[in-house]
Structure formats: structure tokens, C-alpha cells
mmCIF file of C-alpha atoms in Angstrom:
data_model
loop_
_atom_site.group_PDB
_atom_site.id
_atom_site.type_symbol
_atom_site.label_atom_id
_atom_site.label_comp_id
_atom_site.label_asym_id
_atom_site.label_seq_id
_atom_site.Cartn_x
_atom_site.Cartn_y
_atom_site.Cartn_z
ATOM 1 C CA MET A 1 33.795 -65.117 51.359
ATOM 2 C CA ALA A 2 36.566 -64.655 53.935
ATOM 3 C CA THR A 3 38.742 -67.290 52.638
ATOM 4 C CA LEU A 4 38.476 -65.357 48.879
ATOM 5 C CA LEU A 5 39.128 -62.188 50.425
ATOM 6 C CA ARG A 6 42.490 -63.529 52.067
ATOM 7 C CA ILE A 7 43.458 -65.108 49.038
ATOM 8 C CA LEU A 8 42.944 -62.002 47.076
ATOM 9 C CA LEU A 9 45.256 -59.996 49.630
ATOM 10 C CA LEU A 10 47.693 -62.808 50.411
ATOM 11 C CA TRP A 11 48.582 -63.644 46.910
ATOM 12 C CA VAL A 12 46.598 -62.149 43.843
ATOM 13 C CA VAL A 13 47.481 -58.564 44.793
ATOM 14 C CA PRO A 14 51.260 -59.084 45.914
ATOM 15 C CA LEU A 15 51.863 -61.102 42.680
ATOM 16 C CA LYS A 16 50.385 -58.420 40.469
ATOM 17 C CA ILE A 17 52.157 -55.672 42.248
ATOM 18 C CA LEU A 18 55.513 -58.004 41.831
ATOM 19 C CA LEU A 19 54.756 -58.523 38.297
ATOM 20 C CA MET A 20 54.290 -54.780 37.940
ATOM 21 C CA ALA A 21 57.244 -54.022 39.323
ATOM 22 C CA ILE A 22 59.219 -56.321 37.442
ATOM 23 C CA PHE A 23 57.703 -55.162 34.086
ATOM 24 C CA ILE A 24 59.024 -51.373 35.147
ATOM 25 C CA GLY A 25 62.215 -52.641 36.144
ATOM 26 C CA TRP A 26 62.548 -54.459 32.504
ATOM 27 C CA LEU A 27 61.161 -50.907 30.827
ATOM 28 C CA ASN A 28 63.684 -49.133 33.105
ATOM 29 C CA THR A 29 66.650 -50.853 31.170
ATOM 30 C CA PHE A 30 66.351 -49.314 27.813
ATOM 31 C CA PRO A 31 67.608 -45.644 26.928
ATOM 32 C CA ILE A 32 64.059 -44.378 26.523
ATOM 33 C CA PRO A 33 61.731 -46.342 28.684
ATOM 34 C CA GLU A 34 58.390 -44.837 27.646
ATOM 35 C CA GLY A 35 59.274 -45.097 23.901
ATOM 36 C CA THR A 36 59.595 -49.069 24.335
ATOM 37 C CA LEU A 37 56.119 -48.661 26.032
ATOM 38 C CA PHE A 38 54.958 -46.682 23.118
ATOM 39 C CA THR A 39 55.923 -49.304 20.524
ATOM 40 C CA MET A 40 54.399 -52.040 22.275
ATOM 41 C CA VAL A 41 50.652 -50.414 22.089
ATOM 42 C CA TYR A 42 50.171 -50.759 18.470
ATOM 43 C CA PRO A 43 50.962 -54.304 17.806
ATOM 44 C CA LEU A 44 48.752 -55.284 20.802
ATOM 45 C CA THR A 45 45.757 -53.202 19.262
ATOM 46 C CA LYS A 46 46.026 -55.806 16.554
ATOM 47 C CA GLY A 47 45.973 -58.870 18.735
ATOM 48 C CA LEU A 48 50.090 -59.213 18.103
ATOM 49 C CA LEU A 49 52.643 -59.568 20.758
ATOM 50 C CA PRO A 50 55.072 -56.563 20.832
ATOM 51 C CA THR A 51 58.593 -57.651 18.935
ATOM 52 C CA VAL A 52 60.373 -56.364 22.020
ATOM 53 C CA TRP A 53 59.143 -59.882 22.989
ATOM 54 C CA THR A 54 59.077 -61.851 20.146
ATOM 55 C CA GLY A 55 62.010 -60.421 17.796
ATOM 56 C CA GLY A 56 59.191 -60.027 14.983
ATOM 57 C CA TYR A 57 55.896 -60.939 13.816
ATOM 58 C CA LYS A 58 55.428 -64.191 12.347
ATOM 59 C CA ASP A 59 53.987 -63.417 9.347
ATOM 60 C CA CYS A 60 55.114 -60.240 7.948
ATOM 61 C CA PRO A 61 52.077 -57.779 7.209
ATOM 62 C CA ILE A 62 54.076 -56.109 4.282
ATOM 63 C CA PRO A 63 54.729 -58.265 0.891
ATOM 64 C CA PRO A 64 58.125 -57.957 -0.314
ATOM 65 C CA LEU A 65 58.952 -56.045 -3.137
ATOM 66 C CA PRO A 66 57.971 -57.954 -6.864
ATOM 67 C CA GLU A 67 60.955 -59.690 -8.699
ATOM 68 C CA HIS A 68 63.143 -57.555 -10.761
ATOM 69 C CA SER A 69 61.770 -54.391 -9.007
ATOM 70 C CA GLU A 70 64.948 -52.510 -10.193
ATOM 71 C CA GLU A 71 63.990 -52.971 -13.389
ATOM 72 C CA LYS A 72 60.539 -51.473 -12.961
ATOM 73 C CA MET A 73 61.762 -48.430 -10.648
ATOM 74 C CA PRO A 74 59.529 -45.365 -11.517
ATOM 75 C CA PRO A 75 61.268 -42.022 -11.340
ATOM 76 C CA PRO A 76 61.088 -40.093 -8.039
ATOM 77 C CA HIS A 77 57.917 -38.569 -7.213
ATOM 78 C CA HIS A 78 57.151 -35.187 -8.807
ATOM 79 C CA THR A 79 56.668 -33.780 -5.758
ATOM 80 C CA SER A 80 57.056 -30.272 -4.962
ATOM 81 C CA TYR A 81 60.046 -29.336 -2.527
ATOM 82 C CA VAL A 82 59.849 -26.719 0.096
ATOM 83 C CA THR A 83 63.266 -24.510 0.653
ATOM 84 C CA LEU A 84 64.524 -24.273 3.909
ATOM 85 C CA PRO A 85 66.187 -21.368 5.877
ATOM 86 C CA GLY A 86 69.718 -20.628 5.000
ATOM 87 C CA SER A 87 72.059 -18.964 2.293
ATOM 88 C CA SER A 88 75.195 -19.595 0.205
ATOM 89 C CA ASN A 89 77.251 -18.375 2.764
ATOM 90 C CA ASP A 90 76.060 -20.572 5.310
ATOM 91 C CA THR A 91 78.466 -21.796 8.165
ATOM 92 C CA ALA A 92 77.301 -25.542 7.754
ATOM 93 C CA ARG A 93 77.363 -25.454 4.366
ATOM 94 C CA THR A 94 81.048 -25.684 3.926
ATOM 95 C CA ILE A 95 81.129 -28.684 5.319
ATOM 96 C CA HIS A 96 79.667 -30.829 2.886
ATOM 97 C CA SER A 97 79.809 -30.707 -0.626
ATOM 98 C CA LYS A 98 77.941 -27.987 -2.866
ATOM 99 C CA ASP A 99 74.837 -30.289 -3.244
ATOM 100 C CA PRO A 100 72.023 -28.300 -5.128
ATOM 101 C CA THR A 101 69.611 -30.250 -2.849
ATOM 102 C CA TYR A 102 70.844 -28.930 0.316
ATOM 103 C CA TYR A 103 68.009 -26.426 1.491
ATOM 104 C CA LYS A 104 65.174 -28.575 -0.841
ATOM 105 C CA ILE A 105 62.941 -30.956 1.143
ATOM 106 C CA PRO A 106 60.310 -32.922 -0.602
ATOM 107 C CA GLN A 107 56.913 -31.715 0.640
ATOM 108 C CA SER A 108 55.436 -35.045 0.827
ATOM 109 C CA GLY A 109 57.043 -37.851 2.922
ATOM 110 C CA ILE A 110 56.390 -40.845 4.824
ATOM 111 C CA GLY A 111 56.175 -41.315 8.685
ATOM 112 C CA MET A 112 57.694 -44.356 10.545
ATOM 113 C CA CYS A 113 55.161 -43.976 13.558
ATOM 114 C CA CYS A 114 51.891 -45.076 15.046
ATOM 115 C CA ARG A 115 50.771 -48.011 13.347
ATOM 116 C CA TYR A 116 51.906 -51.723 14.050
ATOM 117 C CA THR A 117 54.228 -52.427 11.042
ATOM 118 C CA ALA A 118 56.454 -49.474 12.195
ATOM 119 C CA TYR A 119 57.672 -51.750 15.083
ATOM 120 C CA ASP A 120 58.651 -54.983 13.165
ATOM 121 C CA ALA A 121 62.011 -55.101 11.856
ATOM 122 C CA GLU A 122 61.005 -56.834 8.430
ATOM 123 C CA SER A 123 57.839 -54.790 8.277
ATOM 124 C CA VAL A 124 60.053 -51.554 8.631
ATOM 125 C CA ARG A 125 62.392 -52.844 5.911
ATOM 126 C CA ARG A 126 59.824 -53.451 3.446
ATOM 127 C CA THR A 127 57.998 -50.255 3.898
ATOM 128 C CA ILE A 128 60.878 -48.334 3.380
ATOM 129 C CA LEU A 129 61.759 -50.260 0.250
ATOM 130 C CA TRP A 130 58.260 -49.986 -1.301
ATOM 131 C CA TYR A 131 57.924 -46.426 -0.951
ATOM 132 C CA LEU A 132 61.669 -45.642 -2.010
ATOM 133 C CA VAL A 133 61.598 -48.212 -5.018
ATOM 134 C CA HIS A 134 58.190 -49.158 -5.893
ATOM 135 C CA GLN A 135 56.679 -45.751 -5.308
ATOM 136 C CA GLY A 136 59.356 -43.360 -6.167
ATOM 137 C CA GLY A 137 59.141 -41.400 -2.642
ATOM 138 C CA ARG A 138 62.270 -39.818 -1.132
ATOM 139 C CA HIS A 139 61.423 -38.245 2.343
ATOM 140 C CA ILE A 140 61.477 -40.505 5.190
ATOM 141 C CA ASP A 141 60.311 -39.342 8.996
ATOM 142 C CA THR A 142 61.272 -40.804 12.153
ATOM 143 C CA ALA A 143 62.359 -40.252 15.634
ATOM 144 C CA ASP A 144 64.394 -41.921 18.095
ATOM 145 C CA TYR A 145 61.373 -42.486 20.532
ATOM 146 C CA TYR A 146 59.735 -44.759 17.717
ATOM 147 C CA GLN A 147 63.053 -47.390 18.132
ATOM 148 C CA ASN A 148 63.028 -48.167 14.478
ATOM 149 C CA HIS A 149 66.185 -46.692 13.238
ATOM 150 C CA GLU A 150 68.517 -49.734 12.690
ATOM 151 C CA TRP A 151 65.819 -51.161 10.558
ATOM 152 C CA ILE A 152 65.450 -47.945 8.456
ATOM 153 C CA GLY A 153 68.955 -47.821 8.100
ATOM 154 C CA GLU A 154 69.406 -51.460 6.695
ATOM 155 C CA ALA A 155 66.565 -50.827 4.191
ATOM 156 C CA LEU A 156 68.261 -47.498 3.178
ATOM 157 C CA GLN A 157 71.706 -49.187 2.647
ATOM 158 C CA ILE A 158 69.812 -51.841 0.300
ATOM 159 C CA ALA A 159 67.836 -48.910 -1.664
ATOM 160 C CA MET A 160 71.199 -47.007 -2.267
ATOM 161 C CA THR A 161 73.673 -50.015 -2.984
ATOM 162 C CA ARG A 162 70.951 -52.876 -4.799
ATOM 163 C CA TYR A 163 68.678 -50.126 -6.678
ATOM 164 C CA GLY A 164 71.049 -47.332 -7.078
ATOM 165 C CA ILE A 165 69.039 -44.579 -5.480
ATOM 166 C CA PRO A 166 71.838 -41.979 -4.400
ATOM 167 C CA ARG A 167 71.861 -40.945 -1.013
ATOM 168 C CA ARG A 168 71.755 -37.358 -1.927
ATOM 169 C CA ASP A 169 68.426 -37.793 -3.261
ATOM 170 C CA ILE A 170 66.951 -39.214 0.100
ATOM 171 C CA TRP A 171 65.916 -36.909 2.815
ATOM 172 C CA VAL A 172 66.048 -38.150 6.480
ATOM 173 C CA THR A 173 64.252 -36.563 8.921
ATOM 174 C CA THR A 174 64.438 -37.742 12.770
ATOM 175 C CA LYS A 175 63.688 -36.287 16.307
ATOM 176 C CA LEU A 176 65.740 -36.225 19.673
ATOM 177 C CA TRP A 177 64.049 -37.193 22.389
ATOM 178 C CA PRO A 178 63.911 -34.556 25.529
ATOM 179 C CA ARG A 179 65.450 -37.663 27.662
ATOM 180 C CA HIS A 180 68.760 -36.646 25.675
ATOM 181 C CA TYR A 181 68.842 -32.534 25.727
ATOM 182 C CA GLY A 182 71.483 -30.991 26.954
ATOM 183 C CA THR A 183 75.010 -30.487 25.813
ATOM 184 C CA ASN A 184 76.798 -33.797 26.533
ATOM 185 C CA ALA A 185 73.490 -35.878 25.893
ATOM 186 C CA THR A 186 72.993 -34.507 22.477
ATOM 187 C CA LEU A 187 76.362 -34.645 21.086
ATOM 188 C CA THR A 188 76.327 -38.435 22.138
ATOM 189 C CA ALA A 189 72.781 -39.026 20.936
ATOM 190 C CA ILE A 190 73.611 -37.526 17.378
ATOM 191 C CA PRO A 191 76.493 -40.015 16.327
ATOM 192 C CA ARG A 192 74.717 -43.128 17.441
ATOM 193 C CA MET A 193 71.927 -42.249 15.674
ATOM 194 C CA LEU A 194 74.029 -41.722 12.780
ATOM 195 C CA GLN A 195 75.405 -45.252 13.325
ATOM 196 C CA GLU A 196 71.635 -46.930 13.740
ATOM 197 C CA LEU A 197 70.691 -45.201 10.224
ATOM 198 C CA GLN A 198 74.137 -45.988 8.730
ATOM 199 C CA LEU A 199 74.167 -42.610 7.467
ATOM 200 C CA ASP A 200 77.310 -39.909 7.121
ATOM 201 C CA TYR A 201 75.058 -37.263 7.787
ATOM 202 C CA ILE A 202 71.115 -36.602 9.123
ATOM 203 C CA ASP A 203 69.229 -34.401 6.515
ATOM 204 C CA LEU A 204 66.933 -32.823 9.567
ATOM 205 C CA VAL A 205 67.087 -33.291 13.473
ATOM 206 C CA LEU A 206 64.303 -31.829 15.495
ATOM 207 C CA MET A 207 63.759 -31.684 19.220
ATOM 208 C CA HIS A 208 60.926 -33.785 19.487
ATOM 209 C CA ALA A 209 59.103 -31.970 22.439
ATOM 210 C CA PRO A 210 59.770 -28.698 24.470
ATOM 211 C CA SER A 211 60.921 -30.502 27.540
ATOM 212 C CA HIS A 212 61.035 -34.160 29.151
ATOM 213 C CA GLN A 213 57.781 -34.999 31.112
ATOM 214 C CA PRO A 214 58.657 -37.296 33.696
ATOM 215 C CA ILE A 215 56.473 -40.389 34.043
ATOM 216 C CA PRO A 216 56.243 -42.160 37.575
ATOM 217 C CA PHE A 217 58.809 -45.061 38.035
ATOM 218 C CA LEU A 218 60.137 -44.627 34.596
ATOM 219 C CA THR A 219 63.842 -43.335 34.853
ATOM 220 C CA THR A 220 67.037 -44.477 33.312
ATOM 221 C CA THR A 221 70.631 -43.917 34.599
ATOM 222 C CA SER A 222 71.906 -43.638 30.711
ATOM 223 C CA THR A 223 70.547 -39.930 30.480
ATOM 224 C CA SER A 224 71.847 -38.706 33.968
ATOM 225 C CA ASN A 225 73.849 -36.475 32.180
ATOM 226 C CA ALA A 226 70.989 -34.587 30.369
ATOM 227 C CA CYS A 227 68.994 -31.441 30.916
ATOM 228 C CA GLY A 228 66.658 -32.542 33.822
ATOM 229 C CA GLY A 229 69.302 -35.340 35.232
ATOM 230 C CA GLU A 230 71.279 -34.506 37.539
ATOM 231 C CA THR A 231 71.875 -31.174 36.519
ATOM 232 C CA ARG A 232 68.285 -29.872 37.223
ATOM 233 C CA LYS A 233 68.499 -26.984 34.831
ATOM 234 C CA SER A 234 65.217 -24.964 34.033
ATOM 235 C CA ARG A 235 63.359 -26.164 30.879
ATOM 236 C CA LYS A 236 64.170 -22.821 29.349
ATOM 237 C CA ALA A 237 67.684 -23.528 29.798
ATOM 238 C CA CYS A 238 67.792 -26.972 28.818
ATOM 239 C CA ARG A 239 66.448 -26.032 25.263
ATOM 240 C CA ARG A 240 68.671 -23.358 24.882
ATOM 241 C CA GLU A 241 71.939 -25.628 25.818
ATOM 242 C CA THR A 242 70.336 -28.470 23.429
ATOM 243 C CA TRP A 243 70.170 -25.871 20.578
ATOM 244 C CA GLU A 244 73.656 -24.639 21.050
ATOM 245 C CA ALA A 245 74.484 -28.706 20.789
ATOM 246 C CA LEU A 246 72.479 -29.150 17.456
ATOM 247 C CA THR A 247 74.203 -26.130 16.028
ATOM 248 C CA VAL A 248 77.504 -27.305 16.932
ATOM 249 C CA ALA A 249 76.490 -30.789 15.275
ATOM 250 C CA ARG A 250 75.587 -29.005 12.390
ATOM 251 C CA ASN A 251 78.295 -25.899 12.061
ATOM 252 C CA ASP A 252 81.362 -27.876 13.355
ATOM 253 C CA LYS A 253 80.515 -31.530 13.329
ATOM 254 C CA GLY A 254 78.583 -31.962 10.360
ATOM 255 C CA TYR A 255 76.501 -34.589 11.950
ATOM 256 C CA VAL A 256 73.557 -33.000 10.689
ATOM 257 C CA ARG A 257 72.461 -30.383 8.003
ATOM 258 C CA HIS A 258 69.464 -28.632 9.135
ATOM 259 C CA VAL A 259 68.130 -28.548 12.920
ATOM 260 C CA GLY A 260 64.680 -27.723 13.950
ATOM 261 C CA VAL A 261 61.649 -28.317 16.489
ATOM 262 C CA SER A 262 58.588 -30.306 16.984
ATOM 263 C CA ASN A 263 55.244 -29.521 19.247
ATOM 264 C CA PHE A 264 56.462 -26.379 20.269
ATOM 265 C CA ASN A 265 54.536 -23.536 21.002
ATOM 266 C CA ILE A 266 55.204 -19.745 19.915
ATOM 267 C CA ARG A 267 56.563 -18.385 22.914
ATOM 268 C CA GLN A 268 58.976 -21.345 23.048
ATOM 269 C CA LEU A 269 59.681 -20.568 19.304
ATOM 270 C CA GLN A 270 60.444 -16.693 20.424
ATOM 271 C CA GLU A 271 63.261 -18.189 22.681
ATOM 272 C CA LEU A 272 65.286 -19.538 19.827
ATOM 273 C CA GLN A 273 64.761 -16.890 17.873
ATOM 274 C CA PHE A 274 65.908 -14.790 20.228
ATOM 275 C CA MET A 275 69.034 -16.560 20.920
ATOM 276 C CA ARG A 276 69.653 -16.726 17.137
ATOM 277 C CA ALA A 277 69.343 -12.769 17.115
ATOM 278 C CA LYS A 278 72.278 -12.644 19.940
ATOM 279 C CA GLN A 279 74.265 -15.379 18.386
ATOM 280 C CA ALA A 280 74.752 -15.141 14.917
ATOM 281 C CA ALA A 281 76.102 -18.583 14.671
ATOM 282 C CA ALA A 282 73.289 -20.240 16.062
ATOM 283 C CA ALA A 283 71.494 -22.449 13.290
ATOM 284 C CA PRO A 284 68.354 -21.442 12.227
ATOM 285 C CA ILE A 285 65.213 -23.049 12.753
ATOM 286 C CA ALA A 286 64.875 -25.106 9.658
ATOM 287 C CA ASN A 287 61.409 -26.800 10.624
ATOM 288 C CA HIS A 288 58.505 -26.978 13.085
ATOM 289 C CA GLN A 289 56.362 -30.256 13.034
ATOM 290 C CA PHE A 290 53.419 -30.594 14.734
ATOM 291 C CA GLN A 291 49.938 -31.926 14.333
ATOM 292 C CA TYR A 292 47.897 -29.759 11.558
ATOM 293 C CA ASN A 293 44.562 -30.476 10.091
ATOM 294 C CA PRO A 294 41.601 -28.315 9.585
ATOM 295 C CA TRP A 295 40.273 -29.479 13.345
ATOM 296 C CA VAL A 296 43.006 -28.548 15.383
ATOM 297 C CA PRO A 297 42.460 -25.688 18.295
ATOM 298 C CA ASP A 298 42.995 -21.875 17.127
ATOM 299 C CA ALA A 299 46.261 -21.877 19.163
ATOM 300 C CA VAL A 300 47.704 -23.999 16.369
ATOM 301 C CA HIS A 301 46.257 -22.540 13.696
ATOM 302 C CA ASP A 302 47.889 -19.437 14.970
ATOM 303 C CA MET A 303 51.207 -21.125 15.286
ATOM 304 C CA PHE A 304 50.957 -22.331 11.791
ATOM 305 C CA ARG A 305 50.650 -18.405 10.721
ATOM 306 C CA TYR A 306 53.089 -17.422 12.906
ATOM 307 C CA CYS A 307 55.519 -19.708 11.102
ATOM 308 C CA GLN A 308 54.809 -18.667 7.918
ATOM 309 C CA GLN A 309 55.068 -14.893 8.678
ATOM 310 C CA HIS A 310 58.514 -15.818 10.235
ATOM 311 C CA GLY A 311 59.838 -18.027 7.319
ATOM 312 C CA ILE A 312 59.677 -21.247 9.543
ATOM 313 C CA PRO A 313 59.003 -24.158 6.947
ATOM 314 C CA VAL A 314 55.976 -26.486 8.828
ATOM 315 C CA THR A 315 55.539 -30.080 8.657
ATOM 316 C CA ALA A 316 52.460 -31.203 9.316
ATOM 317 C CA TRP A 317 51.851 -34.895 10.888
ATOM 318 C CA SER A 318 48.113 -36.195 11.234
ATOM 319 C CA SER A 319 47.034 -33.962 8.386
ATOM 320 C CA PHE A 320 44.073 -36.657 7.742
ATOM 321 C CA ALA A 321 43.536 -36.851 11.216
ATOM 322 C CA GLY A 322 43.385 -40.802 11.574
ATOM 323 C CA SER A 323 40.853 -43.062 10.573
ATOM 324 C CA ALA A 324 39.016 -43.332 13.814
ATOM 325 C CA MET A 325 38.429 -39.368 13.806
ATOM 326 C CA LEU A 326 36.953 -39.487 10.237
ATOM 327 C CA GLN A 327 34.807 -42.487 11.391
ATOM 328 C CA HIS A 328 33.496 -40.662 14.271
ATOM 329 C CA MET A 329 33.080 -37.045 12.714
ATOM 330 C CA ALA A 330 29.565 -35.817 11.899
ATOM 331 C CA SER A 331 28.233 -37.429 8.211
ATOM 332 C CA SER A 332 27.994 -33.718 6.821
ATOM 333 C CA THR A 333 31.892 -33.062 7.459
ATOM 334 C CA VAL A 334 32.707 -36.273 6.086
ATOM 335 C CA ASP A 335 30.472 -36.170 3.303
ATOM 336 C CA SER A 336 31.835 -32.686 2.549
ATOM 337 C CA LEU A 337 35.486 -34.437 1.877
ATOM 338 C CA ARG A 338 34.148 -37.128 -0.236
ATOM 339 C CA LYS A 339 32.258 -34.790 -2.512
ATOM 340 C CA ILE A 340 35.725 -32.934 -2.904
ATOM 341 C CA ALA A 341 37.408 -36.255 -3.650
ATOM 342 C CA LYS A 342 34.611 -37.776 -6.179
ATOM 343 C CA ASN A 343 34.938 -34.262 -7.893
ATOM 344 C CA HIS A 344 38.620 -34.962 -8.559
ATOM 345 C CA GLY A 345 38.112 -38.811 -9.733
ATOM 346 C CA ASP A 346 37.430 -41.867 -8.254
ATOM 347 C CA HIS A 347 41.114 -42.580 -7.498
ATOM 348 C CA TYR A 348 41.565 -39.850 -5.028
ATOM 349 C CA THR A 349 40.778 -40.374 -1.328
ATOM 350 C CA VAL A 350 39.728 -38.181 1.752
ATOM 351 C CA ALA A 351 43.023 -38.631 3.209
ATOM 352 C CA GLN A 352 44.710 -37.320 -0.139
ATOM 353 C CA ILE A 353 42.310 -34.442 -0.231
ATOM 354 C CA LEU A 354 43.262 -33.609 3.382
ATOM 355 C CA LEU A 355 47.243 -34.004 2.692
ATOM 356 C CA GLN A 356 46.566 -32.025 -0.592
ATOM 357 C CA TRP A 357 44.915 -28.999 1.626
ATOM 358 C CA ALA A 358 47.827 -28.982 3.920
ATOM 359 C CA ALA A 359 50.167 -28.943 0.761
ATOM 360 C CA GLN A 360 48.589 -25.765 -0.783
ATOM 361 C CA LYS A 361 48.778 -24.147 2.650
ATOM 362 C CA GLY A 362 52.220 -24.489 2.365
ATOM 363 C CA ALA A 363 52.888 -27.518 4.618
ATOM 364 C CA ILE A 364 55.248 -30.539 4.166
ATOM 365 C CA VAL A 365 52.940 -33.569 4.807
ATOM 366 C CA ILE A 366 53.621 -36.856 6.466
ATOM 367 C CA SER A 367 51.282 -39.807 6.008
ATOM 368 C CA THR A 368 51.441 -43.313 7.114
ATOM 369 C CA ASP A 369 49.543 -46.440 6.126
ATOM 370 C CA ASP A 370 49.752 -50.004 6.900
ATOM 371 C CA ASP A 371 48.948 -51.191 3.342
ATOM 372 C CA MET A 372 52.220 -49.880 1.473
ATOM 373 C CA THR A 373 51.260 -51.219 -1.768
ATOM 374 C CA THR A 374 48.007 -48.853 -1.970
ATOM 375 C CA THR A 375 49.420 -46.226 0.685
ATOM 376 C CA THR A 376 48.201 -42.688 0.329
ATOM 377 C CA THR A 377 51.970 -41.757 -0.346
ATOM 378 C CA ALA A 378 51.536 -43.651 -4.038
ATOM 379 C CA VAL A 379 49.925 -40.363 -4.951
ATOM 380 C CA PRO A 380 52.368 -37.441 -3.950
ATOM 381 C CA VAL A 381 50.792 -34.167 -2.930
ATOM 382 C CA SER A 382 52.098 -30.723 -3.956
ATOM 383 C CA SER A 383 51.669 -27.167 -3.656
ATOM 384 C CA SER A 384 52.466 -26.418 -7.315
ATOM 385 C CA SER A 385 49.726 -25.393 -9.665
ATOM 386 C CA SER A 386 51.063 -28.103 -12.179
ATOM 387 C CA SER A 387 50.374 -30.921 -9.332
ATOM 388 C CA SER A 388 47.545 -33.461 -10.771
ATOM 389 C CA LEU A 389 45.610 -32.784 -7.952
ATOM 390 C CA GLN A 390 44.810 -29.030 -7.113
ATOM 391 C CA LEU A 391 41.922 -27.908 -4.956
ATOM 392 C CA THR A 392 39.924 -24.945 -5.972
ATOM 393 C CA LEU A 393 40.071 -21.898 -3.568
ATOM 394 C CA GLN A 394 36.277 -22.993 -2.679
ATOM 395 C CA GLU A 395 37.328 -26.394 -1.912
ATOM 396 C CA MET A 396 40.119 -25.041 0.143
ATOM 397 C CA ALA A 397 37.330 -22.791 2.074
ATOM 398 C CA GLU A 398 35.129 -25.531 2.487
ATOM 399 C CA ILE A 399 37.760 -27.575 4.221
ATOM 400 C CA GLU A 400 38.761 -24.670 6.451
ATOM 401 C CA ASP A 401 35.241 -24.663 7.719
ATOM 402 C CA LEU A 402 35.476 -28.111 8.819
ATOM 403 C CA LYS A 403 37.057 -26.755 12.222
ATOM 404 C CA ARG A 404 33.437 -25.678 13.230
ATOM 405 C CA ASP A 405 32.815 -29.293 13.688
ATOM 406 C CA GLU A 406 32.684 -29.902 17.417
ATOM 407 C CA SER A 407 32.711 -33.290 17.628
ATOM 408 C CA ALA A 408 36.327 -33.344 16.395
ATOM 409 C CA LYS A 409 37.767 -31.811 19.601
ATOM 410 C CA SER A 410 38.064 -34.586 21.314
ATOM 411 C CA PHE A 411 40.375 -36.368 18.706
ATOM 412 C CA PHE A 412 43.064 -33.431 19.203
ATOM 413 C CA VAL A 413 45.266 -35.471 21.426
ATOM 414 C CA THR A 414 48.640 -33.300 21.213
ATOM 415 C CA VAL A 415 48.801 -31.165 24.239
ATOM 416 C CA VAL A 416 51.702 -28.362 23.660
ATOM 417 C CA ASP A 417 53.929 -28.074 26.812
ATOM 418 C CA ASP A 418 53.614 -24.401 27.928
ATOM 419 C CA THR A 419 56.583 -24.581 30.475
#
């Protein structure tokens, strides 16, 4: 026993500490080390080695497009569009040609996050092409944190050059990670993201979170000029400085068309609204993206109503809460959703019903699926009364009542930073 303990103390424990130190040091070589760690989790849950180690999956889970897809390419989704804040005399608009779609964002889109196929080069390229070419989708949502910009950019170039999809028809949203907040860091990150996406402009750039939440041991010298780096500005001052930089990127540089926020609370939104009231040139808050489904806490429902009252369009992620949540929910809750889906036809799923619920409330919805050949994005949702799927007032009320399910609260994982 003493010998075994000695081996553990002299060899096993120090070896584990050494390996952990090497791993942390390796993570810190990336611009967003916590993002790299995030992208490793989903492949591991599928028993796959992360592509940051292997370069790609041995067998791509997404099939290639069928031959001659360009000859059978469907028209764009007949989705509704949501009009973003702005006006005909908007400072930023003079930089771009007079595009009638300038303020129109497709109400349904595909999210390039939170599944193992979002972190493999070939899977991402095929996913985007299936969505754009085979399904007629036109709205792509990603983030710098997801580390798949370059693969999305490659797919966009194929879609535009080989399949003839005009750039003006494709809407791309990405997000700026808090490590890159602050004047210099933001105005350095935006051109880099443009280069990675191989685009002349980005339709919408969001501040991904209110502030940077440091993770022990994960630091990087590449963001020392950002807020919270060497400057150590307050989080409120950092948000303000970042918004000013995004305004420059929009109004003066023409790098982006619209700017918005993600995962903010009402007070943090009000900071930017007050700033715009004092500075007429400051960009309007074009969009607020946050987790929104029937089960979110009351504070999030309050946020949704606040945005509607103040003319800030909402993009809802996780509108169908995730498969794990649906499996765990009380059977009566799931059954009520299944009944609603069945009322509209056997080809509709619970996920599509929940997406439609959010859309009819006025939200822009982002969905994800590992299987792009049968994804929920294949049936676009819409707030329009002419949509093929339209929930009745009674069905909308039934879905609203799902928030009473106490078991769902444990699945709401996003904690909005209140600093």
C-alpha cells in the first residue's frame, strides 16, 4: 500500500499536472482559448477526436450535394423578412449601393454552432451548401467563438461562383467575442473576420456577450490591447468603447451593415440606448440575440417584451430547447406539442412547432441539425399569415403555458451577465 501511494505521489500525480500544464499552454496559443476548448467538446461527445488535433473527421457525416444540384436548385425560402432599425438617410447606407434588402433579415436561419458537424471543415462546407443550394435557405448565423469562419467563407464562395447565388441574397451574422472588445481590438478583429469569411461586408455583427468572464489559466497575449486587458477599463466603459468602434466599422469603414448585441440584460441595453440618445451618429441596436423558448425564466420573457416595445428585433436561439430538454420534459408537456404538430400534418415536428411559435411572436429564429438532408430548416417558419404553417391563437396560448413546467428550468443554461 505504501509503495502504491509513493508511486502515485512521485509519478502519477506529477505526470497529470504536467500534462494539464502542457494542455493549458497549448490552449493559450489560440486567440480565443476558451473557444478552442468549446469546439472540442461536441466531437468528444460523439466519440470523435477534435478536428483541431486531427485536421478533420475520417468520414464526413454530411453527404455531398447530389450531382447537377445547380439544375435542380430551389428558389429561396418563402420566408418572412424582419425589418431592422434604420432609415433612408442612415449614415452607413451611403457607403453601399442602394440595396432594397439592406434592412431586411430573413426570419429563419441556420446556426453554425453547438453540434459536432459545426467544427469540421468538410462538414461545415457541405452543411452550408446543402442549406443554400438544396434547401433554398439564405440566413447563416455564426460567431468568431465557433472558429468556423474560414470554412463558411469557402462554402459561400462556392455557392456564389458555382451555383450563382448572389451575395445580396445571403445574410451572414457573426459575433465579436469579448476578448476583442475595445477600440483597437474591435477594429482589428472585424477586418480579420471579413477576410476569413471572404466577404466585402458582413450583414450583422453582434457583441457576443456583455463582458469577458475570465477563466483561470486561460489567457492570451493577442488581446492585451482589448478592454479588460492591460487597460483594465470597467465593463460598462468597455461596452461603450466597443459600440463606438462598431459604429466606426459600420458608418465609416463599411465593414458591416448592422450591429447588435447578444445575451445582454435590460440595463445593459439601456446603456447603449442612452449612448445613442446622446450621440446621434451612434449605430442603432439592430438586433438582440438570446436564448428564447417557452421555458425561459420570467426575466427573459420581460427582455423579449422590452425589445418589442423599443423596436429592437429579437433573434431567438434554442427556440426548441434542445433534444435533451424535450426528452426530459414531463410527458404531458411533450404530448401537447406532439398533438399540435399532428394537427398540422404528419410532416411537421415538435421542433418546427416551437420555431413557428417564436416566429409568430415576431422573433427571428435560428435552428441547428446534424442531418442537413432532413433538417428543420427545410421547412421555413414565418410570422406571415400566408405561411403554410400557422399556429392558432389557442395553440400559441397552450405553448405559452409550457413555462409552468418546473422540470424545464434546469435546462436553461445561459446566465446573463449582470455586471
